[in-house]
Coordinates of C-alpha atoms in Angstrom, one line a residue:
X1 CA 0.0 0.0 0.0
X2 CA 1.7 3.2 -0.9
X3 CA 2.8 5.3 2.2
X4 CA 3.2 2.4 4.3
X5 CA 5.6 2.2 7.1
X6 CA 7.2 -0.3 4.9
X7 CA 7.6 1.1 1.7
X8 CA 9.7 4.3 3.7
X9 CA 11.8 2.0 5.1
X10 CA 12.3 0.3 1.2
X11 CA 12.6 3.6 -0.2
X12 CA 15.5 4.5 2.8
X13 CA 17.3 1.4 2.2
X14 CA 17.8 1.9 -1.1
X15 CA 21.0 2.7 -2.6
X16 CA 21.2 6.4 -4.1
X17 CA 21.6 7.1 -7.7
X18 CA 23.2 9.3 -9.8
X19 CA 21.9 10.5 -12.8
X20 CA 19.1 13.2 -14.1
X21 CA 16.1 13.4 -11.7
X22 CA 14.2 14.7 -15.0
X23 CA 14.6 12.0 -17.0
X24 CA 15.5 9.6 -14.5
X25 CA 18.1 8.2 -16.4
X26 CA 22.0 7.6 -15.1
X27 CA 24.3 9.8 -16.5
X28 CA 26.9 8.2 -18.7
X29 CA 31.0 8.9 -18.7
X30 CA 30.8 11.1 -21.5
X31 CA 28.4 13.0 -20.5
X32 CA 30.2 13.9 -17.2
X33 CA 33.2 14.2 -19.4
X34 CA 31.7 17.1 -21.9
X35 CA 29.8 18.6 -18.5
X36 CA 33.2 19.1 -17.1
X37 CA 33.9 21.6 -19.7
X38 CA 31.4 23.8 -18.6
X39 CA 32.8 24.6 -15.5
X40 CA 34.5 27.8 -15.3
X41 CA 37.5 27.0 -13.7
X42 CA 38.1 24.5 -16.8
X43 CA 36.8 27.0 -19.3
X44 CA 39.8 29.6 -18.0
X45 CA 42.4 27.0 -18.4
X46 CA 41.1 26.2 -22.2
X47 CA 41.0 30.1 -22.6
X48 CA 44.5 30.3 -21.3
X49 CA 45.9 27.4 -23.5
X50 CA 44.2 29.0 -26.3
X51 CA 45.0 32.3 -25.9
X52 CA 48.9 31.1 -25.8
X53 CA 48.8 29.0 -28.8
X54 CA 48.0 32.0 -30.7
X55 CA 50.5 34.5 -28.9
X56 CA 53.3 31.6 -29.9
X57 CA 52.3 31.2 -33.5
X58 CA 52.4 34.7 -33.9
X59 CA 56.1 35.0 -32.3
X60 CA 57.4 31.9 -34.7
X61 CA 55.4 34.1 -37.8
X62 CA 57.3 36.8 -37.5
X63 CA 60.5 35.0 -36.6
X64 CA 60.9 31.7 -38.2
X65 CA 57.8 30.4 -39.9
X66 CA 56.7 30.8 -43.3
X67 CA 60.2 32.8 -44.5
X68 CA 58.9 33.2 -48.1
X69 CA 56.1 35.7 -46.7
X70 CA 56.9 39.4 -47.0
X71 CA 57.1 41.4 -43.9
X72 CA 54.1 43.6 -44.8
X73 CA 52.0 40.5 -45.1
X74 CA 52.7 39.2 -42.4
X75 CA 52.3 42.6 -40.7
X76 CA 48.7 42.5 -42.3
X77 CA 48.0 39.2 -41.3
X78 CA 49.1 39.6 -37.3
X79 CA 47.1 43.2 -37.6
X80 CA 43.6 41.8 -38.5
X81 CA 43.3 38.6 -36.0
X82 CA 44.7 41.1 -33.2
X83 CA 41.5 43.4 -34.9
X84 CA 39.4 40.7 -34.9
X85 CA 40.3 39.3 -31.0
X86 CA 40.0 42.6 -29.8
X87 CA 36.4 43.0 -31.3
X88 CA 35.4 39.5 -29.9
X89 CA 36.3 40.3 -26.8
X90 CA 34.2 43.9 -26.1
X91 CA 31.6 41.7 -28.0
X92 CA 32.1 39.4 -25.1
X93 CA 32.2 42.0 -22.6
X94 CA 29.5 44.0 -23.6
X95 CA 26.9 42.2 -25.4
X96 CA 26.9 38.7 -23.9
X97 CA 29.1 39.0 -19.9
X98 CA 31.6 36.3 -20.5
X99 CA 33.6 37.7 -17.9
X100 CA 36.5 34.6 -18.4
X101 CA 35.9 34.8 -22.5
X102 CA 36.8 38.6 -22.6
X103 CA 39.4 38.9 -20.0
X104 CA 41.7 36.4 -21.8
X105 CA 40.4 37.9 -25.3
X106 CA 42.0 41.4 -23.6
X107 CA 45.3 40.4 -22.8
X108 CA 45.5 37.9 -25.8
X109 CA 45.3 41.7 -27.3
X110 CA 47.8 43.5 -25.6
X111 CA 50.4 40.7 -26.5
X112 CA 49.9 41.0 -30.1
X113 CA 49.8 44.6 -30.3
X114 CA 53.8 44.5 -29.8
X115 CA 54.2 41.9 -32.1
X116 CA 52.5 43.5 -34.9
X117 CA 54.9 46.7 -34.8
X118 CA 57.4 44.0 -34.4
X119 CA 56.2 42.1 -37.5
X120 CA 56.5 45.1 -39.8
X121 CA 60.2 46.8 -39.5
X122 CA 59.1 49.2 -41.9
X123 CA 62.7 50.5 -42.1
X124 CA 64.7 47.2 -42.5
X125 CA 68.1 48.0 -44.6
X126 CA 66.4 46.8 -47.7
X127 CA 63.4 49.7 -47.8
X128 CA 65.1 52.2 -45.4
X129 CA 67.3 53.4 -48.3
X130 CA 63.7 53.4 -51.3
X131 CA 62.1 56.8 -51.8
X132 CA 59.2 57.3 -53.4
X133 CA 55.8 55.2 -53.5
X134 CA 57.6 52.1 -51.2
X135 CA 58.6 54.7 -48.5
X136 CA 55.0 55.8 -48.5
X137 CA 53.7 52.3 -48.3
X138 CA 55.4 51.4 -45.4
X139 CA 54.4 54.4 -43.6
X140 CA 50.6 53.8 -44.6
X141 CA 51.3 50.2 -42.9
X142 CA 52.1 51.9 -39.3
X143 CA 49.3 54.1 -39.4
X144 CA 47.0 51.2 -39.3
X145 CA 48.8 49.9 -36.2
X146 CA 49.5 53.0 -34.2
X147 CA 45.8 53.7 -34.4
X148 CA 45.0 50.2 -33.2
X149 CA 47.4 50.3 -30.7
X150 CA 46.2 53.2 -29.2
X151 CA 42.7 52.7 -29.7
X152 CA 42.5 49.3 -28.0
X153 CA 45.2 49.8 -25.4
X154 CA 43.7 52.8 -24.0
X155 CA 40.2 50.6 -23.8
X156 CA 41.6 47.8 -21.9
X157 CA 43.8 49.8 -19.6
X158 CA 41.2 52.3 -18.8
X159 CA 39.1 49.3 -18.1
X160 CA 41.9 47.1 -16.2
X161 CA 43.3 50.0 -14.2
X162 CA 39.7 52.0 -13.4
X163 CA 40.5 55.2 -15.1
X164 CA 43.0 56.5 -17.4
X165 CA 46.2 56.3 -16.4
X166 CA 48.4 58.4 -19.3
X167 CA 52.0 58.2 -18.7
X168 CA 51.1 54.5 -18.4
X169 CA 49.7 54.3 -22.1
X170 CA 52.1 56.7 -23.5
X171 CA 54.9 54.6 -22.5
X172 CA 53.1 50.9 -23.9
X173 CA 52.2 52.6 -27.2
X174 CA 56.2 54.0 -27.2
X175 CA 58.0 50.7 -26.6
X176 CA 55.2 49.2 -29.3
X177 CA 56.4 51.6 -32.1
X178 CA 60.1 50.9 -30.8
X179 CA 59.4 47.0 -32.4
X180 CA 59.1 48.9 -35.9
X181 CA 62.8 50.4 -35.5
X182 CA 65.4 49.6 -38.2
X183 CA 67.7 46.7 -36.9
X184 CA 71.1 49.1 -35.6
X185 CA 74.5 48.8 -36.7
X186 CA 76.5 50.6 -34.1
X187 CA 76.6 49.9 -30.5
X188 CA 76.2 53.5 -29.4
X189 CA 73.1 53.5 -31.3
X190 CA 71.8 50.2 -29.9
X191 CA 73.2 51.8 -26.0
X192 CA 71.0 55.2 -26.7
X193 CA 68.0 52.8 -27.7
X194 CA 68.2 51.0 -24.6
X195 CA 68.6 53.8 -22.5
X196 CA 65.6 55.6 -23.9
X197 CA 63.8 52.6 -23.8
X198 CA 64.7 51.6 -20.0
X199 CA 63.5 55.5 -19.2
X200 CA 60.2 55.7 -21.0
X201 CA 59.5 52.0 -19.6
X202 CA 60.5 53.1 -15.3
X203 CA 58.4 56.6 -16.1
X204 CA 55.3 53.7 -17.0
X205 CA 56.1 51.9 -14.1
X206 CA 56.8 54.2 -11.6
X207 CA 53.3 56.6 -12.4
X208 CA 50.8 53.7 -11.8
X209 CA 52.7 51.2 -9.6
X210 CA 51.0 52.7 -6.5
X211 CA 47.6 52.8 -8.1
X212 CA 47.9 49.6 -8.9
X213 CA 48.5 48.3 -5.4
X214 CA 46.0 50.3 -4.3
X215 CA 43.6 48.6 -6.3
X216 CA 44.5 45.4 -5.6
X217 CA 43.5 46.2 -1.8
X218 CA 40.7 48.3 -3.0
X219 CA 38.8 45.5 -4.8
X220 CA 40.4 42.2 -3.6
X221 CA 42.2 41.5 -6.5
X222 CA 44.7 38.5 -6.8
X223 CA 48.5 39.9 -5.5
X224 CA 50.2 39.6 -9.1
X225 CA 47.6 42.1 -10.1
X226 CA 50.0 45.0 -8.4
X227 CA 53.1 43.9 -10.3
X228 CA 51.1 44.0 -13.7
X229 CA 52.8 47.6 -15.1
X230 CA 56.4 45.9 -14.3
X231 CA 55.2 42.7 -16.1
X232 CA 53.9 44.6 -19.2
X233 CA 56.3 47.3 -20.1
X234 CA 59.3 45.0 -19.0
X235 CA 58.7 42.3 -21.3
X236 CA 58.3 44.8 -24.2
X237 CA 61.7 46.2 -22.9
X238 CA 63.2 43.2 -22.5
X239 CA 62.1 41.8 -26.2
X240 CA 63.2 45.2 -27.2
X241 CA 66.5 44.9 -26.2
X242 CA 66.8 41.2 -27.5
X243 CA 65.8 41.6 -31.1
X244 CA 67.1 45.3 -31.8
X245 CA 70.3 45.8 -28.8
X246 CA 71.6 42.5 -28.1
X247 CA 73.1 41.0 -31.5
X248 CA 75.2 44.7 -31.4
X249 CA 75.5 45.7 -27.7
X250 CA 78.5 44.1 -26.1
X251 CA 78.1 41.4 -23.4
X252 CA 79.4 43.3 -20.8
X253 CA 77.1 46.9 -21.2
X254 CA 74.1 44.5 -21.6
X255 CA 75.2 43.6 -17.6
X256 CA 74.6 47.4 -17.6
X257 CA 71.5 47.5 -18.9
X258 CA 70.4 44.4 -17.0
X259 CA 71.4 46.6 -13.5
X260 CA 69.3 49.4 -15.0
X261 CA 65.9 46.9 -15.1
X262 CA 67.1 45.9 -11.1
X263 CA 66.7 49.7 -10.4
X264 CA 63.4 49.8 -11.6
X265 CA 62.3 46.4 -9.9
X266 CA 64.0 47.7 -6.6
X267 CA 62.2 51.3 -6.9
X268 CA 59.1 49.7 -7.4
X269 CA 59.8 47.9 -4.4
X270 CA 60.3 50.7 -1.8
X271 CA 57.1 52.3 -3.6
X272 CA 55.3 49.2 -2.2
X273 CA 56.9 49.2 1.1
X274 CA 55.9 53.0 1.6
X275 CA 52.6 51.6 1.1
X276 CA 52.8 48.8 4.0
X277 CA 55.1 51.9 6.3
X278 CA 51.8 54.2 5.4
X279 CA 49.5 51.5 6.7
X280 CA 50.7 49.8 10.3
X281 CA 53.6 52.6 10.7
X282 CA 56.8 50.8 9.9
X283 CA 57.7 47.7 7.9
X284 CA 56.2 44.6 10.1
X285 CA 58.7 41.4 10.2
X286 CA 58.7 39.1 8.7
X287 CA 58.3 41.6 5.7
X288 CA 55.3 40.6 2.9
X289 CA 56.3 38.6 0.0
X290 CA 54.6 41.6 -1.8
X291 CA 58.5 43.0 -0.7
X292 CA 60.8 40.2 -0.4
X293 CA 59.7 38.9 -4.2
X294 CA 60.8 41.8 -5.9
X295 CA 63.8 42.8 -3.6
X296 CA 65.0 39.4 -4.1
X297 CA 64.5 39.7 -7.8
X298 CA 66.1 43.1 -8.0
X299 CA 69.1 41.7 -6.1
X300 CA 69.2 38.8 -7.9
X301 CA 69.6 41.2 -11.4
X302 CA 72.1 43.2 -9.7
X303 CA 74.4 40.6 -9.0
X304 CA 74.1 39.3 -12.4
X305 CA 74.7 42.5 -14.4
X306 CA 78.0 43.0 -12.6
X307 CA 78.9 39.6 -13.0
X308 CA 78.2 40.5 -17.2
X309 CA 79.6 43.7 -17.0
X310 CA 83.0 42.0 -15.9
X311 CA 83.1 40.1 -19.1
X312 CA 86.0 40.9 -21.0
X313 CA 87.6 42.6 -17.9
X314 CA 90.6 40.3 -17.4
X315 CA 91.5 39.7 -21.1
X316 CA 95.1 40.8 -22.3
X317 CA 94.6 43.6 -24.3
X318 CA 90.5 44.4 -24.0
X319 CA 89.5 47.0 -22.0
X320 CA 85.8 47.6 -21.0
X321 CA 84.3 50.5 -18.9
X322 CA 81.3 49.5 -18.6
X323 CA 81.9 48.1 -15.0
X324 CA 82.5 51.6 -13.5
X325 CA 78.9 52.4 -14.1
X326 CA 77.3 49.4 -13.2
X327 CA 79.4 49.0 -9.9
X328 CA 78.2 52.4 -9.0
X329 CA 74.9 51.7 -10.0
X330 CA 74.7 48.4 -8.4
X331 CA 76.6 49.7 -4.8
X332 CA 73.6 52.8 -4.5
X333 CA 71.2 50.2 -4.8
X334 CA 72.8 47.8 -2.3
X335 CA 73.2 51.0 -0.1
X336 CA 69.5 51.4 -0.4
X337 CA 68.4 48.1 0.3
X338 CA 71.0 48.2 3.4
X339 CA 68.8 51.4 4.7
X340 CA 65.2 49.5 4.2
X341 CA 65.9 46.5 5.3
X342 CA 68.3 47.4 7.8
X343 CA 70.1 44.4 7.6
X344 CA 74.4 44.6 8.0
X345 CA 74.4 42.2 5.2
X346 CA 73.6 44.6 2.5
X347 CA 76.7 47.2 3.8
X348 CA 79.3 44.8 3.1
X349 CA 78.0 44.3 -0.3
X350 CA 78.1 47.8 -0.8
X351 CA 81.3 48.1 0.5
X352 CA 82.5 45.4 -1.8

């Protein structure tokens, strides 16, 4: 009879069993196995995968793949799918609220803006030296890009950082252009690249590295999120100097240059730490990982760009100068770390 004291008993005995309680049915291994990709954690990770499949075929395009292709259409190609991500992503953003879908979509964007100024080298030694309709050509080609450059990067950034943050655009779209530089043939030239490079990259940093921090607190963003300026414009430095400095530059002024990017790691550093002193008063101990990551990576640089900058040093007959800078360099920022952190270890590498 149903609703018997029986029948509950029967119906608690009975084993539970998974499947759809619409259709009653057990759900099968591949159905669980195609459900799993709904999930959002597993969508970000096939975003992610996705989003750096493209970002490497794009690097071996413009380096080693397809050789036979001229640079402007490769420059062309790299320029409309970075167009057409960057349209599917405010798509995403705007029309349907795939939060995940348009936040990989954005960066997947700012990677391949670099690489399409990087792609075109509109004054190679083949066309730098062409007058006429060929010059013009290539300069039609940039226009394209510095208008998409700036026209997207400003988008995401404002959106990214909260408001507009200039000095930190200006110096993104500068090192972008920078990729479309004729390869140098002196190393004074390739040194006064660097160097202007290295300034308008810190000036980035230093301008929104505080805001940045402060957002992270503000809106309980994930940590890396305050080190995202020193991510962005150092890689573009960094790829700078690799494909345009480095195969000219000597070893030991690239150790220079490689102290330079510990100055800026080590100055955003103390800007953090004014944060924490601002906060509870002095630095607390054990200090943050927010600090002890970068210092440790700004020492770390230090100590390898005099090492580099020694190169050379000891040869019969070679002289180098480059390690009176970067020993000067490197022993105020030694000095500096001695005076935050207190600590005696830092004076006797200073001294040294």
């Amino acid at each position: 009879m149903s609703g018997s004291p029986l029948d509950s008993r029967s119906e608690l005995s009975l084993p539970p069993v998974l499947g759809d309680p619409i259709r009653g049915t057990e759900i099968s291994l591949v159905e669980k196995f195609l459900s799993s990709f709904f999930q959002e954690r597993n969508i970000k990770w096939i975003l992610v995968v996705g989003a750096g499949i493209v970002f490497g075929s794009s690097l071996m395009l413009v380096t080693k793949a397809w050789p036979l292709w001229t640079p402007e259409l490769k420059f062309l190609t790299i320029l409309g799918y970075t167009t057409a991500i960057y349209v599917a992503s405010e798509v995403s953003r705007r029309r349907l609220g795939l939060k995940s879908t348009y936040r990989v979509l954005q960066s997947l964007t700012m990677l391949l803006l670099p690489i399409c100024f990087l792609s075109l080298q509109w004054l190679s030694p083949g066309t730098a030296t062409q007058s006429g309709p060929q010059t013009l050509w290539h300069w039609m080609l940039l226009l394209p890009a510095m208008g998409l450059g700036w026209f997207a990067s400003t988008r995401i950034l404002d959106h990214w950082l909260h408001g507009r943050q200039t000095t930190f655009v200006v110096s993104f779209a500068l090192l972008c252009v920078a990729g479309a530089l004729p390869p140098l043939a002196t190393p004074l030239g390739a040194f006064v690249l660097a160097s202007v490079g290295w300034v308008v990259f810190t000036a980035g940093v230093l301008k929104v590295n505080r805001h940045t921090f402060w957002l992270a607190e503000q809106h309980r963003l994930p940590r890396v999120f305050g080190f995202l300026p020193i991510l962005m414009l150092g890689i573009q430095w960094v790829v700078l100097v690799a494909v345009k400095v480095a195969p000219v530059l000597p070893l030991h002024w690239i150790g220079l240059m490689v102290v330079m990017v510990a100055t800026t790691v080590l100055m955003t550093t103390r800007t953090i730490a004014d944060v924490f002193r601002q906060r509870t008063g002095d630095l607390v101990r054990p200090l943050p990982w927010a600090i002890v990551m970068p210092l440790f990576v700004g020492l770390s640089l230090t100590i390898t760009g005099v090492l580099l900058s020694l190169s050379g040093f000891s040869y019969v007959g070679e002289t180098t100068t480059a390690i009176i800078p970067t020993g000067m360099i490197a022993a105020m920022l030694l000095a500096m770390a001695a005076r935050d952190t207190r600590h005696r270890g830092f004076v006797w590498a200073t001294l040294v």
